[in-house]
Short mmCIF file of C-alpha atoms in Angstrom, two decimals:
data_model
loop_
_atom_site.label_atom_id
_atom_site.label_comp_id
_atom_site.label_asym_id
_atom_site.label_seq_id
_atom_site.Cartn_x
_atom_site.Cartn_y
_atom_site.Cartn_z
CA ASN A 182 -16.52 33.07 -11.98
CA ALA A 183 -18.49 35.42 -10.35
CA GLY A 184 -17.47 36.53 -6.91
CA VAL A 185 -19.38 37.34 -4.23
CA MET A 186 -22.03 40.29 -4.83
CA GLN A 187 -23.34 42.02 -2.72
CA ASN A 188 -26.14 44.86 -2.87
CA PRO A 189 -27.18 47.61 -3.16
CA ARG A 190 -23.51 49.30 -2.91
CA HIS A 191 -24.75 52.12 -0.57
CA LEU A 192 -28.01 52.69 1.08
CA VAL A 193 -29.31 55.37 2.87
CA ARG A 194 -32.07 55.29 5.19
CA ARG A 195 -34.00 57.46 7.50
CA ARG A 196 -33.87 57.39 11.58
CA GLY A 197 -36.82 54.50 12.46
CA GLN A 198 -36.38 52.59 8.91
CA GLU A 199 -35.74 49.24 8.13
CA ALA A 200 -32.45 48.43 6.45
CA ARG A 201 -32.02 45.36 3.67
CA LEU A 202 -28.75 43.91 2.72
CA ARG A 203 -28.55 41.68 0.49
CA CYS A 204 -25.60 39.22 -0.48
CA SER A 205 -25.11 36.17 -2.56
CA PRO A 206 -21.98 33.99 -2.03
CA MET A 207 -19.27 32.65 -4.98
CA LYS A 208 -20.66 29.75 -6.67
CA GLY A 209 -20.63 26.30 -4.82
CA HIS A 210 -20.09 27.95 -1.54
CA SER A 211 -22.57 27.75 1.29
CA HIS A 212 -21.30 29.66 3.88
CA VAL A 213 -22.12 33.13 4.11
CA TYR A 214 -20.75 35.42 7.20
CA TRP A 215 -21.61 38.75 8.31
CA TYR A 216 -19.30 41.44 9.01
CA ARG A 217 -19.50 45.18 10.45
CA GLN A 218 -16.71 47.36 9.63
CA LEU A 219 -17.33 51.08 11.68
CA PRO A 220 -14.95 54.13 10.69
CA GLU A 221 -11.68 53.90 11.34
CA GLU A 222 -12.02 50.20 12.89
CA GLY A 223 -11.51 46.65 11.47
CA LEU A 224 -14.08 44.75 10.49
CA LYS A 225 -16.49 42.67 13.57
CA PHE A 226 -17.65 39.71 13.26
CA MET A 227 -21.61 39.67 13.27
CA VAL A 228 -23.59 36.34 11.92
CA TYR A 229 -22.41 33.15 10.46
CA LEU A 230 -25.13 31.19 8.50
CA GLN A 231 -25.59 27.89 6.85
CA LYS A 232 -28.19 27.07 3.49
CA GLU A 233 -31.50 27.73 6.39
CA ASN A 234 -29.34 27.46 9.40
CA ILE A 235 -27.78 30.27 11.81
CA ILE A 236 -24.66 28.52 13.47
CA ASP A 237 -23.49 31.12 15.31
CA GLU A 238 -24.90 34.82 15.94
CA SER A 239 -22.54 35.85 18.71
CA GLY A 240 -21.35 38.73 17.21
CA MET A 241 -24.88 40.04 16.47
CA PRO A 242 -27.03 42.83 18.41
CA LYS A 243 -30.00 40.87 20.50
CA GLU A 244 -31.93 43.44 18.97
CA ARG A 245 -33.43 45.61 15.82
CA PHE A 246 -30.81 42.88 13.56
CA SER A 247 -31.51 39.51 12.30
CA ALA A 248 -30.12 37.62 9.45
CA GLU A 249 -31.43 34.84 7.07
CA PHE A 250 -30.07 32.61 4.21
CA PRO A 251 -33.02 30.65 2.71
CA LYS A 252 -33.00 27.06 0.75
CA GLU A 253 -33.47 29.80 -2.44
CA GLY A 254 -31.94 33.47 -2.89
CA PRO A 255 -29.28 35.36 -1.51
CA SER A 256 -28.49 36.14 2.76
CA ILE A 257 -30.59 38.91 3.91
CA LEU A 258 -29.35 40.94 6.78
CA ARG A 259 -31.88 43.28 8.35
CA ILE A 260 -32.01 46.17 10.16
CA GLN A 261 -34.54 47.02 11.77
CA GLN A 262 -35.67 50.85 13.20
CA VAL A 263 -32.60 51.95 12.21
CA VAL A 264 -29.75 54.43 14.36
CA ARG A 265 -27.48 56.87 13.54
CA GLY A 266 -25.27 54.24 14.92
CA ASP A 267 -25.80 51.99 12.57
CA SER A 268 -24.28 53.52 9.88
CA ALA A 269 -21.63 51.46 8.46
CA ALA A 270 -19.63 49.17 5.71
CA TYR A 271 -21.47 46.09 5.96
CA PHE A 272 -19.64 43.04 4.26
CA CYS A 273 -20.47 39.46 3.87
CA ALA A 274 -18.34 36.64 2.60
CA SER A 275 -18.43 33.03 1.45
CA SER A 276 -16.46 29.93 1.74
CA PRO A 277 -16.63 26.54 0.59
CA THR A 278 -19.37 23.71 1.76
CA SER A 279 -16.95 21.11 2.80
CA GLY A 280 -13.08 20.25 3.04
CA GLY A 281 -10.61 22.43 5.07
CA PRO A 282 -10.33 25.79 6.50
CA TYR A 283 -10.84 27.56 3.92
CA GLU A 284 -10.58 30.89 3.16
CA GLN A 285 -12.96 33.66 3.49
CA TYR A 286 -13.86 35.51 0.14
CA PHE A 287 -15.45 39.05 0.38
CA GLY A 288 -18.13 41.42 -1.12
CA PRO A 289 -17.47 44.72 -1.89
CA GLY A 290 -19.49 45.52 1.10
CA THR A 291 -22.73 48.24 1.47
CA ARG A 292 -22.13 51.14 2.90
CA LEU A 293 -25.03 52.13 5.00
CA THR A 294 -25.80 55.81 5.92
CA VAL A 295 -28.59 56.52 8.59
CA THR A 296 -29.59 60.43 8.15
CA ALA B 219 -12.19 35.85 23.40
CA GLN B 220 -9.33 36.13 20.28
CA THR B 221 -7.91 39.70 20.52
CA VAL B 222 -6.01 40.60 17.38
CA THR B 223 -3.57 44.03 17.44
CA GLN B 224 -2.12 45.76 14.98
CA SER B 225 0.80 48.44 16.38
CA GLN B 226 1.00 50.39 13.91
CA PRO B 227 -1.66 52.63 12.82
CA GLU B 228 -0.33 54.13 9.37
CA MET B 229 3.53 53.52 8.18
CA SER B 230 4.73 55.00 4.81
CA VAL B 231 7.75 53.55 2.68
CA GLN B 232 9.50 54.67 -0.77
CA GLU B 233 8.33 52.69 -3.31
CA ALA B 234 10.72 49.33 -4.13
CA GLU B 235 11.42 49.62 -0.36
CA THR B 236 10.83 46.97 1.68
CA VAL B 237 7.84 46.95 4.55
CA THR B 238 7.21 44.59 8.22
CA LEU B 239 3.91 45.17 8.98
CA SER B 240 3.64 43.90 12.84
CA CYS B 241 0.67 41.99 14.05
CA THR B 242 -0.02 39.97 17.87
CA TYR B 243 -2.53 38.21 18.80
CA ASP B 244 -4.06 35.84 22.10
CA THR B 245 -5.56 32.50 21.81
CA SER B 246 -5.67 29.84 24.36
CA GLU B 247 -6.00 27.82 20.88
CA ASN B 248 -3.06 25.48 19.94
CA ASN B 249 -4.46 25.01 16.51
CA TYR B 250 -5.51 28.30 14.70
CA TYR B 251 -5.24 30.21 11.24
CA LEU B 252 -4.11 33.68 10.39
CA PHE B 253 -4.39 36.12 7.54
CA TRP B 254 -3.52 39.15 6.26
CA TYR B 255 -6.24 41.21 3.98
CA LYS B 256 -5.42 44.25 2.08
CA GLN B 257 -8.45 46.90 1.61
CA PRO B 258 -7.63 49.47 -0.58
CA PRO B 259 -9.19 52.43 -1.17
CA SER B 260 -12.62 50.67 -3.33
CA ARG B 261 -12.81 49.06 0.33
CA GLN B 262 -13.35 45.58 -1.34
CA MET B 263 -11.51 42.63 1.29
CA ILE B 264 -8.41 40.79 -0.77
CA LEU B 265 -6.52 38.03 0.84
CA VAL B 266 -3.39 38.13 1.11
CA ILE B 267 -1.53 35.24 2.91
CA ARG B 268 -3.15 32.66 4.77
CA GLN B 269 -0.61 30.56 7.54
CA GLU B 270 -1.95 27.83 9.46
CA ALA B 271 -0.82 27.65 13.26
CA TYR B 272 0.73 23.61 13.00
CA LYS B 273 2.89 24.59 10.00
CA GLN B 274 6.56 25.88 10.96
CA GLN B 275 7.06 27.04 7.73
CA ASN B 276 6.72 30.82 6.87
CA ALA B 277 4.02 31.70 3.88
CA THR B 278 4.70 33.10 1.40
CA GLU B 279 2.98 34.71 -1.94
CA ASN B 280 5.61 36.36 -4.24
CA ARG B 281 6.09 39.52 -2.51
CA PHE B 282 4.32 38.89 0.54
CA SER B 283 5.89 36.61 2.96
CA VAL B 284 5.39 36.26 7.29
CA ASN B 285 6.97 35.90 9.80
CA PHE B 286 4.86 33.58 12.31
CA GLN B 287 6.67 32.96 15.75
CA LYS B 288 3.73 31.12 17.58
CA ALA B 289 5.28 31.22 21.07
CA ALA B 290 5.23 35.04 20.67
CA LYS B 291 2.01 35.19 19.03
CA SER B 292 3.24 37.55 16.73
CA PHE B 293 2.51 37.50 12.48
CA SER B 294 3.99 39.82 11.32
CA LEU B 295 3.23 40.99 7.07
CA LYS B 296 6.67 41.47 4.82
CA ILE B 297 6.31 43.49 1.56
CA SER B 298 9.08 43.85 -0.54
CA ASP B 299 9.99 45.82 -3.60
CA SER B 300 6.93 47.68 -2.58
CA GLN B 301 4.68 49.62 -5.19
CA LEU B 302 2.55 52.37 -5.66
CA GLY B 303 -0.63 49.54 -5.22
CA ASP B 304 0.53 48.42 -2.43
CA THR B 305 -1.57 51.39 -0.72
CA ALA B 306 -3.97 49.91 1.11
CA MET B 307 -5.53 49.16 4.68
CA TYR B 308 -4.21 46.28 5.90
CA PHE B 309 -5.32 44.12 8.59
CA CYS B 310 -4.25 40.89 10.04
CA ALA B 311 -7.03 37.98 11.14
CA PHE B 312 -7.21 35.32 13.28
CA MET B 313 -9.31 31.93 12.95
CA GLY B 314 -9.67 29.42 15.17
CA PRO B 315 -10.05 25.59 15.04
CA TYR B 316 -11.70 24.05 12.21
CA SER B 317 -14.66 22.43 13.02
CA GLY B 318 -15.24 20.31 10.26
CA GLY B 319 -18.82 21.98 9.55
CA GLY B 320 -17.52 25.49 8.66
CA ALA B 321 -14.57 28.49 9.44
CA ASP B 322 -15.77 30.43 11.99
CA GLY B 323 -15.70 34.14 12.01
CA LEU B 324 -12.55 35.83 11.88
CA THR B 325 -11.28 38.12 14.50
CA PHE B 326 -9.42 40.75 13.05
CA GLY B 327 -7.63 43.75 13.92
CA LYS B 328 -7.59 47.44 13.90
CA GLY B 329 -5.41 47.61 10.53
CA THR B 330 -2.23 49.63 8.93
CA HIS B 331 -2.72 52.24 6.76
CA LEU B 332 0.06 52.08 4.52
CA ILE B 333 1.28 54.63 2.26
CA ILE B 334 3.94 54.04 -0.61
CA GLN B 335 5.54 57.21 -1.95
CA PRO B 336 6.50 57.48 -5.93
#
């Protein structure tokens, strides 16, 4: 049973470029969450998605950041016109479709470096 | 908004000792969920233990147990017989009431860096 997959694991972008981070949830999971971890900090919630729906984006910066979780394929976190302050580790987590408040299972993260 | 506070940035103990990591939180909710996650040098986030606020019994997972004090809004993690592989960052996390449509985002503390010395 494969875990949460994220790619790429490392991404280097120059200022002004676009970054696309991908997340494939665990099999049977239809809830996806994105978090950002700045150096020496805990994870900060960004957005919660279900298939084709954004449920909660209260932690997402208002500009340059967007997320989607299409009917087919992985969830994508997109950062346009990256700046140095976007350098961080971005984690995706998934949880099961129904039932109780299941734990969130995390992927290995994507480390974004903006030069 | 909920907040989670971990007041110990770093702790160091000898192998086989018992260590307790502290966590306090602030919320106006009555039903919620608390978690401890471990992040080793690989940076993978690993769930250690979970506690439902409506349960009075403290959760236990092998060498890991919690001391959940709801009135004090305290949720400490005890690691018994510590091992070298326990060296990692430990994050306390809060999740609000389950709405039936899926769980909310987690609110994390800043973490405690635990070092197990041989």
